[in-house]
């Protein structure tokens, strides 16, 4: 056990553990989005369509935030972007909790989404900056573990806090954001490379053109979008399907909690299982497993069967996340890491906005079973696409690695020398 623990956690930079701690603390307070629909309809007496509008604006703000955050992380720096995003999100969280009129709540949700999501690209870029390539798989796995542990605890704590006072949800969430900002301010240095590697920060148009012409990376982002369209059905159409089978919201909560429990227990072991294996094969397997898990939902009608489907697609999620993270790291040029992270995060924002709409349309016009069969088919198609595009991604990653190795000694020879008297 000591050997396993040392192999899983040993040798990672101190800065990583400060970032990891900030992630865990931040996620421990991430109640509001989970309970926002209930809060708006029960506490504020908004209609379902008004609540949907507010949550949609959160997503719109998030799409803007990921794009802006990626640019700022490269041009301004990772550390100031993270600090601004967390402090701004804390302020908007309190404003949202105090807002009463629909327009004020909608504006607060829009701005909160922008600030909260602006931190993601900077955080991802900083993780890549500080963790050596050989350790990134387990580093991203550990961070993913912290996200799910914090979120699982938050769901329980949020229920207790909501019974006391809904405003307490917003206050505690804002407090965890400020604590994370304090950790970054006091313990985390700037990690963006200085010198020639950041020359692109003065040419944002050139940077945008680089990303838009990077067909290998955009293809990878598109495959993540397809996977996300399947995965996000668990928070949109799955509770509706369970309700149609006569299962209560409490039952849905218990079933979906299996997702977090399995990740917390199993994610610590996944890096060892997939280490040294082809990432394209792992991603293809993850897509197949997720597709099968969601496809089996068509046959579910009892709580235990729904729970089984959740456990199956959770295994796919656990395989997908660390492999995705390491590929993003290796496909991103050092001077454009923030922007590349922002483009990848944007795929999640697009999926978050479109998955419930597409799922609802398919379910309404073609039936519940067709929706889940379509998820299975999309998972299989995504798997095939990963196998086909995998070699090109690995060649691109190898080229960037060689470029980075060549730049390192060149930068060292350009170190300014003291002037002679």
Coordinates of C-alpha atoms in Angstrom, one line a residue:
X1 CA 0.0 0.0 0.0
X2 CA 2.9 2.4 0.8
X3 CA 4.4 1.6 -2.6
X4 CA 1.1 2.3 -4.3
X5 CA 0.6 5.6 -2.4
X6 CA 4.1 6.7 -3.2
X7 CA 3.7 5.7 -6.9
X8 CA 0.4 7.7 -7.1
X9 CA 1.3 10.9 -5.2
X10 CA 5.1 11.0 -4.9
X11 CA 7.4 13.4 -6.8
X12 CA 4.8 16.0 -7.8
X13 CA 5.7 19.7 -7.5
X14 CA 4.7 21.6 -4.4
X15 CA 2.8 24.1 -6.6
X16 CA 0.7 21.3 -8.0
X17 CA -0.5 20.4 -4.4
X18 CA -1.4 24.0 -3.7
X19 CA -3.5 24.0 -6.9
X20 CA -5.0 20.6 -5.9
X21 CA -5.9 22.0 -2.5
X22 CA -7.6 25.0 -4.1
X23 CA -9.6 22.7 -6.4
X24 CA -10.8 20.6 -3.5
X25 CA -11.8 23.6 -1.3
X26 CA -13.5 25.2 -4.3
X27 CA -15.5 22.1 -5.1
X28 CA -16.5 21.6 -1.5
X29 CA -18.5 24.8 -1.8
X30 CA -19.9 24.2 -5.3
X31 CA -23.5 23.9 -4.1
X32 CA -25.3 26.6 -6.1
X33 CA -25.4 25.2 -9.6
X34 CA -26.7 21.9 -8.2
X35 CA -29.6 23.6 -6.4
X36 CA -30.1 26.6 -8.6
X37 CA -33.2 25.3 -10.5
X38 CA -34.9 24.4 -7.2
X39 CA -33.9 27.7 -5.6
X40 CA -35.3 29.7 -8.5
X41 CA -38.6 27.9 -8.7
X42 CA -39.3 27.3 -5.0
X43 CA -37.6 30.2 -3.2
X44 CA -38.0 32.9 -5.9
X45 CA -41.2 31.6 -7.5
X46 CA -39.9 31.8 -11.0
X47 CA -41.5 29.7 -13.7
X48 CA -39.6 26.7 -15.1
X49 CA -39.0 28.6 -18.3
X50 CA -37.6 31.6 -16.4
X51 CA -35.3 29.2 -14.4
X52 CA -34.2 27.7 -17.7
X53 CA -33.4 31.1 -19.0
X54 CA -31.2 31.9 -16.0
X55 CA -29.3 28.6 -16.2
X56 CA -28.9 29.1 -19.9
X57 CA -27.4 32.5 -19.3
X58 CA -24.9 30.9 -16.9
X59 CA -23.8 28.7 -19.8
X60 CA -23.6 31.7 -22.2
X61 CA -21.4 33.5 -19.7
X62 CA -19.3 30.4 -19.3
X63 CA -18.7 30.2 -23.0
X64 CA -17.4 33.8 -23.0
X65 CA -15.4 33.3 -19.9
X66 CA -13.5 30.3 -21.2
X67 CA -12.5 32.1 -24.4
X68 CA -11.5 35.3 -22.5
X69 CA -9.8 33.4 -19.8
X70 CA -7.6 31.4 -22.2
X71 CA -6.5 34.6 -23.9
X72 CA -5.8 36.4 -20.6
X73 CA -3.8 33.4 -19.3
X74 CA -1.4 33.7 -22.3
X75 CA -1.3 37.5 -22.5
X76 CA -1.6 38.6 -18.9
X77 CA -0.5 35.6 -17.0
X78 CA -2.0 32.5 -15.3
X79 CA -1.8 33.9 -11.7
X80 CA -3.5 37.3 -12.3
X81 CA -6.2 35.6 -14.4
X82 CA -6.9 33.0 -11.7
X83 CA -7.0 35.7 -8.9
X84 CA -9.3 38.0 -10.9
X85 CA -11.6 35.1 -11.9
X86 CA -12.0 33.8 -8.3
X87 CA -12.5 37.1 -6.7
X88 CA -14.9 38.2 -9.4
X89 CA -16.8 34.9 -9.2
X90 CA -17.1 35.3 -5.4
X91 CA -18.6 38.8 -5.8
X92 CA -21.0 37.7 -8.4
X93 CA -22.0 34.7 -6.3
X94 CA -23.0 37.0 -3.4
X95 CA -24.8 39.3 -5.9
X96 CA -26.8 36.4 -7.3
X97 CA -27.8 35.3 -3.8
X98 CA -29.1 38.8 -3.0
X99 CA -30.8 39.5 -6.3
X100 CA -34.6 39.5 -6.4
X101 CA -35.9 40.7 -9.8
X102 CA -35.6 38.4 -12.8
X103 CA -33.3 40.8 -14.7
X104 CA -30.9 41.1 -11.8
X105 CA -30.8 37.3 -11.3
X106 CA -30.3 36.8 -15.0
X107 CA -27.5 39.3 -15.2
X108 CA -25.8 37.9 -12.1
X109 CA -25.9 34.4 -13.6
X110 CA -24.4 35.6 -16.8
X111 CA -21.5 37.4 -15.1
X112 CA -21.0 34.5 -12.6
X113 CA -20.7 32.1 -15.4
X114 CA -18.1 34.3 -17.2
X115 CA -15.9 34.8 -14.1
X116 CA -16.2 31.2 -12.8
X117 CA -15.3 29.6 -16.2
X118 CA -12.5 32.1 -17.0
X119 CA -10.5 30.3 -14.3
X120 CA -10.5 26.9 -16.1
X121 CA -8.1 27.6 -19.0
X122 CA -5.6 29.4 -16.7
X123 CA -5.8 26.6 -14.2
X124 CA -5.2 23.9 -16.9
X125 CA -2.3 25.9 -18.4
X126 CA -0.7 26.3 -15.0
X127 CA -1.0 22.6 -14.3
X128 CA 0.8 21.8 -17.6
X129 CA 3.4 24.4 -16.8
X130 CA 4.4 23.0 -13.4
X131 CA 4.0 19.2 -13.9
X132 CA 6.6 17.4 -16.0
X133 CA 5.2 15.5 -19.0
X134 CA 5.9 12.1 -17.4
X135 CA 3.8 12.9 -14.4
X136 CA 0.8 14.6 -16.0
X137 CA -1.4 11.5 -16.3
X138 CA -1.4 10.9 -12.5
X139 CA -1.5 14.6 -11.7
X140 CA -4.6 15.2 -13.8
X141 CA -6.1 12.0 -12.3
X142 CA -5.5 13.3 -8.8
X143 CA -7.0 16.6 -9.7
X144 CA -10.0 14.9 -11.2
X145 CA -10.3 12.9 -8.0
X146 CA -10.3 16.1 -5.9
X147 CA -13.1 17.6 -8.1
X148 CA -15.4 14.6 -7.6
X149 CA -14.6 14.2 -3.9
X150 CA -15.4 17.9 -3.3
X151 CA -18.5 17.7 -5.5
X152 CA -19.8 14.6 -3.7
X153 CA -19.4 16.2 -0.3
X154 CA -20.9 19.4 -1.6
X155 CA -24.1 17.7 -2.6
X156 CA -24.6 16.5 1.0
X157 CA -23.6 19.7 2.6
X158 CA -25.8 21.7 0.2
X159 CA -28.9 19.8 1.4
X160 CA -28.2 20.7 5.0
X161 CA -27.4 24.3 4.2
X162 CA -30.6 24.7 2.1
X163 CA -32.7 23.6 5.0
X164 CA -31.3 26.4 7.1
X165 CA -31.2 29.2 4.6
X166 CA -30.8 29.3 0.8
X167 CA -28.6 32.4 1.1
X168 CA -26.1 30.3 3.1
X169 CA -25.5 28.3 -0.1
X170 CA -24.3 31.4 -1.9
X171 CA -22.3 32.7 1.0
X172 CA -20.4 29.5 1.6
X173 CA -19.8 29.0 -2.2
X174 CA -18.3 32.6 -2.3
X175 CA -16.2 31.9 0.7
X176 CA -14.6 28.8 -0.8
X177 CA -13.7 30.8 -3.9
X178 CA -12.0 33.5 -1.8
X179 CA -10.1 30.9 0.1
X180 CA -8.9 29.4 -3.2
X181 CA -7.9 32.9 -4.3
X182 CA -5.9 33.4 -1.1
X183 CA -4.0 30.1 -1.6
X184 CA -3.1 31.2 -5.1
X185 CA -2.1 34.7 -4.0
X186 CA 0.1 33.5 -1.1
X187 CA 1.5 30.2 -2.4
X188 CA 1.3 29.9 -6.2
X189 CA 3.8 31.9 -8.3
X190 CA 3.4 32.9 -12.0
X191 CA 4.3 29.9 -14.2
X192 CA 4.0 31.4 -17.7
X193 CA 7.3 31.2 -19.5
X194 CA 9.0 34.6 -20.1
X195 CA 10.9 35.7 -23.1
X196 CA 10.7 34.6 -26.7
X197 CA 8.2 31.8 -25.9
X198 CA 5.5 34.4 -25.1
X199 CA 6.0 36.5 -28.1
X200 CA 2.7 35.3 -29.4
X201 CA 0.9 37.2 -26.6
X202 CA 1.4 40.4 -28.6
X203 CA -0.3 38.9 -31.7
X204 CA -3.8 37.6 -30.7
X205 CA -4.9 37.5 -34.3
X206 CA -2.0 35.2 -35.2
X207 CA -2.8 33.1 -32.2
X208 CA -6.4 32.7 -33.2
X209 CA -5.4 31.8 -36.8
X210 CA -3.0 29.2 -35.4
X211 CA -5.8 27.5 -33.5
X212 CA -8.4 27.7 -36.3
X213 CA -5.9 26.1 -38.7
X214 CA -4.9 23.4 -36.3
X215 CA -7.0 20.7 -37.8
X216 CA -5.6 17.9 -35.5
X217 CA -6.5 19.8 -32.4
X218 CA -9.9 21.0 -33.6
X219 CA -10.7 17.4 -34.6
X220 CA -9.8 16.3 -31.0
X221 CA -12.0 19.1 -29.6
X222 CA -14.9 18.0 -31.9
X223 CA -14.7 14.4 -30.6
X224 CA -14.8 15.7 -27.0
X225 CA -17.9 17.6 -28.0
X226 CA -19.6 14.5 -29.2
X227 CA -18.6 12.6 -26.1
X228 CA -19.9 15.4 -23.9
X229 CA -23.3 15.4 -25.7
X230 CA -23.7 11.8 -24.6
X231 CA -22.3 12.2 -21.1
X232 CA -24.4 15.3 -20.2
X233 CA -27.6 13.4 -20.7
X234 CA -27.2 12.2 -17.2
X235 CA -28.2 15.6 -15.8
X236 CA -30.9 16.4 -18.4
X237 CA -32.8 13.4 -19.8
X238 CA -31.8 10.7 -17.2
X239 CA -33.9 12.3 -14.3
X240 CA -36.9 12.6 -16.7
X241 CA -36.6 9.0 -17.8
X242 CA -36.4 7.8 -14.2
X243 CA -39.4 10.0 -13.3
X244 CA -41.4 8.4 -16.1
X245 CA -40.7 5.0 -14.5
X246 CA -42.2 6.3 -11.2
X247 CA -38.9 6.8 -9.4
X248 CA -38.6 9.8 -7.1
X249 CA -36.0 12.6 -7.3
X250 CA -34.5 11.2 -4.1
X251 CA -33.9 7.9 -6.0
X252 CA -32.3 9.8 -8.8
X253 CA -30.0 11.5 -6.3
X254 CA -29.0 8.2 -4.8
X255 CA -28.4 6.6 -8.2
X256 CA -26.3 9.5 -9.6
X257 CA -24.3 9.5 -6.4
X258 CA -22.8 6.2 -7.5
X259 CA -21.0 8.2 -10.1
X260 CA -19.0 10.2 -7.6
X261 CA -18.5 7.3 -5.3
X262 CA -17.0 5.1 -8.0
X263 CA -14.7 7.9 -9.2
X264 CA -13.5 8.7 -5.7
X265 CA -12.6 5.1 -5.1
X266 CA -11.4 4.1 -8.5
X267 CA -9.7 7.1 -10.0
X268 CA -6.7 6.6 -7.8
X269 CA -6.0 3.3 -9.5
X270 CA -6.8 4.2 -13.1
X271 CA -3.5 5.9 -14.0
X272 CA -1.6 2.7 -13.2
X273 CA -4.0 0.7 -15.3
X274 CA -3.7 2.8 -18.4
X275 CA 0.0 3.9 -18.1
X276 CA 2.0 3.1 -21.2
X277 CA -1.1 2.2 -23.2
X278 CA -2.1 3.9 -26.4
X279 CA -4.1 7.0 -25.5
X280 CA -6.2 6.7 -28.7
X281 CA -7.1 3.1 -27.7
X282 CA -8.0 4.2 -24.2
X283 CA -10.2 7.0 -25.5
X284 CA -11.9 4.7 -28.0
X285 CA -12.5 2.2 -25.2
X286 CA -13.9 5.0 -23.0
X287 CA -16.3 6.1 -25.8
X288 CA -17.5 2.5 -26.2
X289 CA -18.1 2.0 -22.5
X290 CA -19.9 5.3 -22.1
X291 CA -22.0 4.5 -25.2
X292 CA -23.0 1.1 -23.9
X293 CA -23.8 2.5 -20.4
X294 CA -26.1 5.1 -21.7
X295 CA -27.5 2.7 -24.4
X296 CA -28.5 0.3 -21.7
X297 CA -30.7 3.0 -20.1
X298 CA -33.3 2.1 -22.7
X299 CA -33.8 -1.2 -20.9
X300 CA -33.8 0.2 -17.4
X301 CA -37.0 0.5 -15.3
X302 CA -35.9 -0.1 -11.7
X303 CA -33.5 1.8 -9.5
X304 CA -30.9 -1.0 -9.4
X305 CA -30.8 -1.2 -13.2
X306 CA -30.4 2.5 -13.5
X307 CA -27.6 2.3 -11.0
X308 CA -25.9 -0.4 -13.1
X309 CA -26.0 1.8 -16.2
X310 CA -24.5 4.7 -14.1
X311 CA -21.6 2.5 -12.9
X312 CA -20.9 1.4 -16.5
X313 CA -20.7 4.8 -18.1
X314 CA -18.7 6.1 -15.0
X315 CA -16.0 3.6 -15.9
X316 CA -15.9 5.2 -19.4
X317 CA -15.7 8.7 -17.8
X318 CA -12.8 7.6 -15.6
X319 CA -10.9 6.3 -18.6
X320 CA -11.6 9.4 -20.7
X321 CA -10.7 12.2 -18.4
X322 CA -7.0 11.7 -17.6
X323 CA -6.2 10.7 -21.2
X324 CA -8.0 13.8 -22.5
X325 CA -6.0 16.0 -20.1
X326 CA -2.6 14.7 -21.1
X327 CA -3.4 15.0 -24.8
X328 CA -4.5 18.6 -24.4
X329 CA -1.2 19.3 -22.7
X330 CA 0.9 17.7 -25.5
X331 CA -1.1 19.2 -28.4
X332 CA -0.9 22.8 -27.0
X333 CA 2.1 25.0 -27.9
X334 CA 3.7 26.4 -24.8
X335 CA 3.0 30.0 -25.7
X336 CA -0.7 29.3 -26.5
X337 CA -1.6 26.9 -23.7
X338 CA -4.2 29.2 -22.2
X339 CA -6.0 29.7 -25.5
X340 CA -5.9 26.0 -26.3
X341 CA -7.3 25.2 -22.9
X342 CA -10.1 27.8 -23.6
X343 CA -11.0 26.3 -26.9
X344 CA -11.3 22.8 -25.3
X345 CA -13.4 24.2 -22.4
X346 CA -15.6 25.8 -25.0
X347 CA -16.6 22.4 -26.3
X348 CA -18.0 21.6 -22.8
X349 CA -19.9 24.8 -22.7
X350 CA -21.5 24.2 -26.1
X351 CA -22.4 20.6 -25.1
X352 CA -23.9 21.9 -21.8
X353 CA -26.2 24.3 -23.7
X354 CA -27.1 21.9 -26.6
X355 CA -27.3 18.5 -24.9
X356 CA -30.6 19.0 -23.1
X357 CA -32.1 20.7 -26.1
X358 CA -31.1 17.9 -28.5
X359 CA -32.0 15.2 -26.0
X360 CA -35.4 16.7 -25.4
X361 CA -36.1 17.0 -29.1
X362 CA -35.1 13.4 -29.8
X363 CA -37.1 12.1 -26.8
X364 CA -40.2 14.1 -27.7
X365 CA -40.3 13.2 -31.4
X366 CA -38.7 9.8 -31.6
X367 CA -39.2 8.3 -28.1
X368 CA -37.1 7.6 -25.0
X369 CA -35.6 4.4 -26.3
X370 CA -34.4 6.1 -29.5
X371 CA -32.5 8.7 -27.4
X372 CA -30.5 6.1 -25.6
X373 CA -29.9 4.1 -28.7
X374 CA -28.6 7.3 -30.3
X375 CA -26.2 7.8 -27.4
X376 CA -24.8 4.3 -27.9
X377 CA -24.4 4.9 -31.6
X378 CA -22.7 8.2 -31.1
X379 CA -20.3 6.6 -28.5
X380 CA -19.3 3.9 -31.0
X381 CA -18.8 6.4 -33.9
X382 CA -16.6 8.5 -31.6
X383 CA -14.6 5.4 -30.7
X384 CA -13.9 4.7 -34.4
X385 CA -13.0 8.4 -35.0
X386 CA -10.5 8.2 -32.1
X387 CA -8.8 5.1 -33.6
X388 CA -8.6 6.8 -37.1
X389 CA -7.3 10.2 -35.9
X390 CA -5.1 8.9 -33.1
X391 CA -1.9 8.5 -35.1
X392 CA -2.0 12.1 -36.4
X393 CA -2.5 13.3 -32.9
X394 CA 0.5 11.4 -31.6
X395 CA 2.7 12.6 -34.5
X396 CA 1.7 16.2 -33.7
X397 CA 2.4 15.7 -30.0
X398 CA 5.9 14.2 -30.8
X399 CA 6.6 17.2 -33.1
X400 CA 5.7 19.7 -30.3
X401 CA 7.9 17.7 -27.8
X402 CA 10.9 18.0 -30.1
X403 CA 10.3 21.7 -30.6
X404 CA 10.2 22.2 -26.9
X405 CA 13.4 20.3 -26.3
X406 CA 15.1 22.3 -29.0
X407 CA 13.9 25.7 -27.6
X408 CA 15.1 24.9 -24.1
X409 CA 18.9 24.9 -24.8
X410 CA 18.5 27.8 -27.2
X411 CA 16.8 29.9 -24.5
X412 CA 19.6 29.1 -22.1
X413 CA 22.2 30.5 -24.6
X414 CA 20.3 33.8 -24.8
X415 CA 20.5 34.4 -21.0
X416 CA 21.7 38.0 -20.6
X417 CA 25.3 38.3 -19.4
X418 CA 26.7 41.1 -17.2
X419 CA 28.3 43.9 -19.2
X420 CA 32.0 44.1 -19.2
X421 CA 33.6 47.2 -17.5

